[in-house]
mmCIF file of C-alpha atoms and ligand atoms in Angstrom:
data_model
loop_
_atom_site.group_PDB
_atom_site.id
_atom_site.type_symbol
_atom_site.label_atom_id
_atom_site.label_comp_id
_atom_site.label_asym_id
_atom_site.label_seq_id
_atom_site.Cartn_x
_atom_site.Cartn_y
_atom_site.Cartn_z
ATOM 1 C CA UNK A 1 17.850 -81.902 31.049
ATOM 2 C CA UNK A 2 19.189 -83.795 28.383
ATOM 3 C CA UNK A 3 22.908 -82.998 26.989
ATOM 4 C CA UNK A 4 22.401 -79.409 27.980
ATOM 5 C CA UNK A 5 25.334 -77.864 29.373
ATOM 6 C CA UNK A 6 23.803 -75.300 31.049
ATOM 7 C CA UNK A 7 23.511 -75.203 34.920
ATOM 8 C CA UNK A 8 20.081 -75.005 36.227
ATOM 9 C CA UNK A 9 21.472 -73.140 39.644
ATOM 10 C CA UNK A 10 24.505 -70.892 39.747
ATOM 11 C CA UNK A 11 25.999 -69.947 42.995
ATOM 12 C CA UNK A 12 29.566 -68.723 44.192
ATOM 13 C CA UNK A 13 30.520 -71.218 46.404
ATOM 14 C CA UNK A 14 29.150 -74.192 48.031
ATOM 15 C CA UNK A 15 28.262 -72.578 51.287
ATOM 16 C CA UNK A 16 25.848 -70.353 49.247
ATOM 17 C CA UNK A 17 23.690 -73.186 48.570
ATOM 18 C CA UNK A 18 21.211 -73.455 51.201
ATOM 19 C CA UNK A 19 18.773 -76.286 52.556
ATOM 20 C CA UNK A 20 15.438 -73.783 51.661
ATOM 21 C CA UNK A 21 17.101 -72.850 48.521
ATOM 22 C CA UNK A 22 16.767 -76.821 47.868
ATOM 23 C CA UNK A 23 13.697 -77.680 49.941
ATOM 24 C CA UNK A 24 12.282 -75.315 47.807
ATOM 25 C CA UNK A 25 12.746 -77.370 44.579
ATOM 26 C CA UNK A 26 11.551 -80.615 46.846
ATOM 27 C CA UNK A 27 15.442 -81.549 46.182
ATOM 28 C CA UNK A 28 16.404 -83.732 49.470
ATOM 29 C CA UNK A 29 19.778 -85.363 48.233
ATOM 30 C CA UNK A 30 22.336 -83.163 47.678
ATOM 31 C CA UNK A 31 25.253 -84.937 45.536
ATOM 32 C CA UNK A 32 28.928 -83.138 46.093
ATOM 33 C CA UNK A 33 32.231 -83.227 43.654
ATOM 34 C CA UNK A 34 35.106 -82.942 45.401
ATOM 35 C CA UNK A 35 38.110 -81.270 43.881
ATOM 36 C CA UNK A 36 37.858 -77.716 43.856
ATOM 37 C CA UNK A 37 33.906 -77.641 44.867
ATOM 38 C CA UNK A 38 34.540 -79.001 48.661
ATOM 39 C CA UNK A 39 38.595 -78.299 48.915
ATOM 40 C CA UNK A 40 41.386 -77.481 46.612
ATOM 41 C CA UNK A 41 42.830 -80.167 44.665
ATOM 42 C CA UNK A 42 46.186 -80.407 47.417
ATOM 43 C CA UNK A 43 44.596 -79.468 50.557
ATOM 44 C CA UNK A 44 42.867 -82.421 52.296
ATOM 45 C CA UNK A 45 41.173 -82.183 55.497
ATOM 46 C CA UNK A 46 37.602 -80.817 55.173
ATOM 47 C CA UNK A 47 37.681 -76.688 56.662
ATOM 48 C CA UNK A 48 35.536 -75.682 60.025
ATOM 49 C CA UNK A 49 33.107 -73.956 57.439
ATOM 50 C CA UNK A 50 32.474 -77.098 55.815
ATOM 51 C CA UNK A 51 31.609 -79.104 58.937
ATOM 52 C CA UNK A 52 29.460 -76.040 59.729
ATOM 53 C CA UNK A 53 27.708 -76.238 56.250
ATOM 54 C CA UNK A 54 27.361 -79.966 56.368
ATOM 55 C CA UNK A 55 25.117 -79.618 60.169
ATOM 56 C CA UNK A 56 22.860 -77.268 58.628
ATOM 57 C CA UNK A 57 22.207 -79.096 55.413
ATOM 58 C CA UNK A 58 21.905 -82.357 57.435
ATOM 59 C CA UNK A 59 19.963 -80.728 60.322
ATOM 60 C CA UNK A 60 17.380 -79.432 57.536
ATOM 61 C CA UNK A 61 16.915 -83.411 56.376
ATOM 62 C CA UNK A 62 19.178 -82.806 53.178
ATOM 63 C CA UNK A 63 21.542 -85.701 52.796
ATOM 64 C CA UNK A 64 24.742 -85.296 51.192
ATOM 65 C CA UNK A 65 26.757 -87.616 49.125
ATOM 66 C CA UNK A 66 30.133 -87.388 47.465
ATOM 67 C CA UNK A 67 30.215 -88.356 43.592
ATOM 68 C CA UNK A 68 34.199 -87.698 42.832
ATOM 69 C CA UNK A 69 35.778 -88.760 39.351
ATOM 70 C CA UNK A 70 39.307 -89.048 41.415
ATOM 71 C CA UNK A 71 40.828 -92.661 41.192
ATOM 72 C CA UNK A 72 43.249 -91.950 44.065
ATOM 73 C CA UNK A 73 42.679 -92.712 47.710
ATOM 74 C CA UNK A 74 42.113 -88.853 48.154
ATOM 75 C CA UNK A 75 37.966 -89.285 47.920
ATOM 76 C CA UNK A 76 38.171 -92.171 50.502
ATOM 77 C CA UNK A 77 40.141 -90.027 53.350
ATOM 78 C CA UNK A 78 38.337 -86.641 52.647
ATOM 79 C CA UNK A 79 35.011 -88.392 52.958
ATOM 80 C CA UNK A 80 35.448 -90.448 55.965
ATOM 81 C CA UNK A 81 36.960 -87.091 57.658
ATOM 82 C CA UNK A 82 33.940 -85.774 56.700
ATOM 83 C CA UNK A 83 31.530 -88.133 57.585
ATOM 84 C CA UNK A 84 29.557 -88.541 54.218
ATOM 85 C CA UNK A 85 29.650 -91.352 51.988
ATOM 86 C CA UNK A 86 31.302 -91.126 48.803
ATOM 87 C CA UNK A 87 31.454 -92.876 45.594
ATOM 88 C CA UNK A 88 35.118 -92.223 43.821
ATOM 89 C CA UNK A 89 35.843 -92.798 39.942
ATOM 90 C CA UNK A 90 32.340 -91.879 38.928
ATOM 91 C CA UNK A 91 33.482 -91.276 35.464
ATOM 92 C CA UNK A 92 31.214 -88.373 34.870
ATOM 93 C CA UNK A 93 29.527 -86.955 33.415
ATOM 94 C CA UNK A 94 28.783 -90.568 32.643
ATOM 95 C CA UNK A 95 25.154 -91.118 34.714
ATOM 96 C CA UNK A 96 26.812 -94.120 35.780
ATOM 97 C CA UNK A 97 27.947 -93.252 39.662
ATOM 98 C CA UNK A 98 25.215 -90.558 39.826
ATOM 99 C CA UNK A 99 22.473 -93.272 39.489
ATOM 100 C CA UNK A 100 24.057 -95.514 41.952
ATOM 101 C CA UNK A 101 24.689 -92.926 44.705
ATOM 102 C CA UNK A 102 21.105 -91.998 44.145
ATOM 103 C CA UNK A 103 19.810 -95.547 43.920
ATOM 104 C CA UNK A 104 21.584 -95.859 46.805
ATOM 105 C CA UNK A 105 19.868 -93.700 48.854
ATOM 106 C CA UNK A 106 16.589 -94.787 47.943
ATOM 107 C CA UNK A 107 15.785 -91.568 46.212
ATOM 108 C CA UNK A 108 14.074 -90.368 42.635
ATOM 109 C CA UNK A 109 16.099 -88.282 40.589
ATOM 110 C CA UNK A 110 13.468 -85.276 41.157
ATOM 111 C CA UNK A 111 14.742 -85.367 44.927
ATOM 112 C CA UNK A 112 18.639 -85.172 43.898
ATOM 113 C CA UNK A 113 20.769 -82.316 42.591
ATOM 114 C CA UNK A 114 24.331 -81.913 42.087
ATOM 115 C CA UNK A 115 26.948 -79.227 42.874
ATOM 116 C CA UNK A 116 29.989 -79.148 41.036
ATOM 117 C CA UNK A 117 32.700 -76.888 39.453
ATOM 118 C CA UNK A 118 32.786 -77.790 35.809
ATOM 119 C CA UNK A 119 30.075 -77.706 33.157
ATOM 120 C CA UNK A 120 32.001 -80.434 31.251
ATOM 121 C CA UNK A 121 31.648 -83.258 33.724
ATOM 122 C CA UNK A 122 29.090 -81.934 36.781
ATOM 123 C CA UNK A 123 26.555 -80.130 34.787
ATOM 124 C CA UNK A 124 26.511 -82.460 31.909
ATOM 125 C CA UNK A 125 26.513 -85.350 33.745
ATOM 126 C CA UNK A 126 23.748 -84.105 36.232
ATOM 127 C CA UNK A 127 21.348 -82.991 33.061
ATOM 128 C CA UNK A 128 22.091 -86.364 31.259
ATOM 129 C CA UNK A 129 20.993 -87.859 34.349
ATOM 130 C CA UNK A 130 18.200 -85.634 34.578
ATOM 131 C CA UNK A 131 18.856 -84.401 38.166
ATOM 132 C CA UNK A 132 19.052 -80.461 38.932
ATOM 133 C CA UNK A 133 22.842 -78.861 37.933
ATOM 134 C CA UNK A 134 24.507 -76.475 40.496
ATOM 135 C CA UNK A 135 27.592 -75.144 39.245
ATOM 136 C CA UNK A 136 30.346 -73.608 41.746
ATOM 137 C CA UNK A 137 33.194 -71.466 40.947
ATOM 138 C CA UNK A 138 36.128 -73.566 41.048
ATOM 139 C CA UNK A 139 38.188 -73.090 44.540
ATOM 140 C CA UNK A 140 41.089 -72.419 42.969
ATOM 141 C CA UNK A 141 43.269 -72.510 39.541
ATOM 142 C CA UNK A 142 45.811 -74.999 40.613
ATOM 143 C CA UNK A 143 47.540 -74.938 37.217
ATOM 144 C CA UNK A 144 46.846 -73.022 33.855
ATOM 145 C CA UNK A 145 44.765 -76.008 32.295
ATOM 146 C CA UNK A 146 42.426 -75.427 34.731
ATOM 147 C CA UNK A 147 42.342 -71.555 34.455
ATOM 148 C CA UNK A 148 42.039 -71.962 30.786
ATOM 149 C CA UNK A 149 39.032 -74.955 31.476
ATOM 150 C CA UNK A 150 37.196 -72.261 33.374
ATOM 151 C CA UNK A 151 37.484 -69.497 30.849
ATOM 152 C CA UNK A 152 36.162 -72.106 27.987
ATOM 153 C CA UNK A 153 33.258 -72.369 30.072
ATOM 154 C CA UNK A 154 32.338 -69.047 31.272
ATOM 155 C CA UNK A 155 29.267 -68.682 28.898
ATOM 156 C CA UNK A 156 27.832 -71.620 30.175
ATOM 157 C CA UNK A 157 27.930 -70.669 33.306
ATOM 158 C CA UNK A 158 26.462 -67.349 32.957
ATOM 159 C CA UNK A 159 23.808 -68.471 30.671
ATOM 160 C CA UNK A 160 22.156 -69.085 33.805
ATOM 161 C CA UNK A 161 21.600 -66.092 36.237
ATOM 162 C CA UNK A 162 23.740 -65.940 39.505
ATOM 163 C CA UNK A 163 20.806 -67.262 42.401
ATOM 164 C CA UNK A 164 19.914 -64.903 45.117
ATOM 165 C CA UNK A 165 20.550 -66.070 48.728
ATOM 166 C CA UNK A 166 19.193 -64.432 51.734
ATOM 167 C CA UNK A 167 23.258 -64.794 53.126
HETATM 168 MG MG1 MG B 201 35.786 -80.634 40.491
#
């Protein structure tokens, strides 16, 4: 909570976050970045796996909800492909977008966590806006600003021990 930067969950990937590991926390909206959490900065089209992911979660009552800080078109055509609504230049980790999309679906911020892959913008911006903070690995290092992003952050990350799915 707070300005902390440190992630409340830490998991590998996306697809190790599950609906009991949420239920669990009575979390029931699930909030998604985009780039490099759901697909690689280039690639577009959501993967099988992710379609697959997205039943389960939805199946289990968890809805999910893009929060992307992209200003190009790319949040619009990813989301509609995958069939969940998005919000695009949130600005985090302004609260701003993460408010609305929560607003938005009628739910408290107790119900609401949000996966991302960087502690500067996800995990801030989820503890500012007091919602639980699930940090990803990034997908991939597209270029070495990223890389170099990722190894600022490393003891952030592991300031919080890795969770334990039954997967
Ligand atoms: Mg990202």
């Amino acid at each position: 909570m707070g300005f902390s930067l440190v992630p409340d969950i830490r998991v590998d990937s996306i697809f190790e976050i599950t609906p009991e590991m949420l239920a669990s926390r009575g979390i029931s909206l699930l909030l998604l970045d985009l780039d490099n959490t759901l697909a690689p900065y280039s690639k577009n089209p959501p993967s099988k796996e992710l379609f697959l992911w997205r039943e389960r979660m939805e199946s289990a009552g968890i809805t999910l909800f893009i929060v992307s800080n992209t200003k190009t078109q790319r949040a619009e055509i990813f989301a509609r492909s995958f069939g969940v609504p998005y919000i695009d230049g949130a600005k985090k980790p302004s609260p701003r977008g993460i408010i609305k999309a929560i607003e938005g679906c009628g739910k408290k911020a107790s119900e609401t966590a949000l996966a991302g892959d960087q502690i500067f913008t996800d995990v801030l911006g989820a503890n500012i806006s007091g919602i639980t903070s699930i940090i990803v690995k990034p997908i991939k290092f597209i270029n070495p600003l990223i890389a170099l992003r990722y190894y600022i952050e490393i003891p952030f990350r592991l300031m919080r021990k890795k969770e334990l799915t039954n997967e």
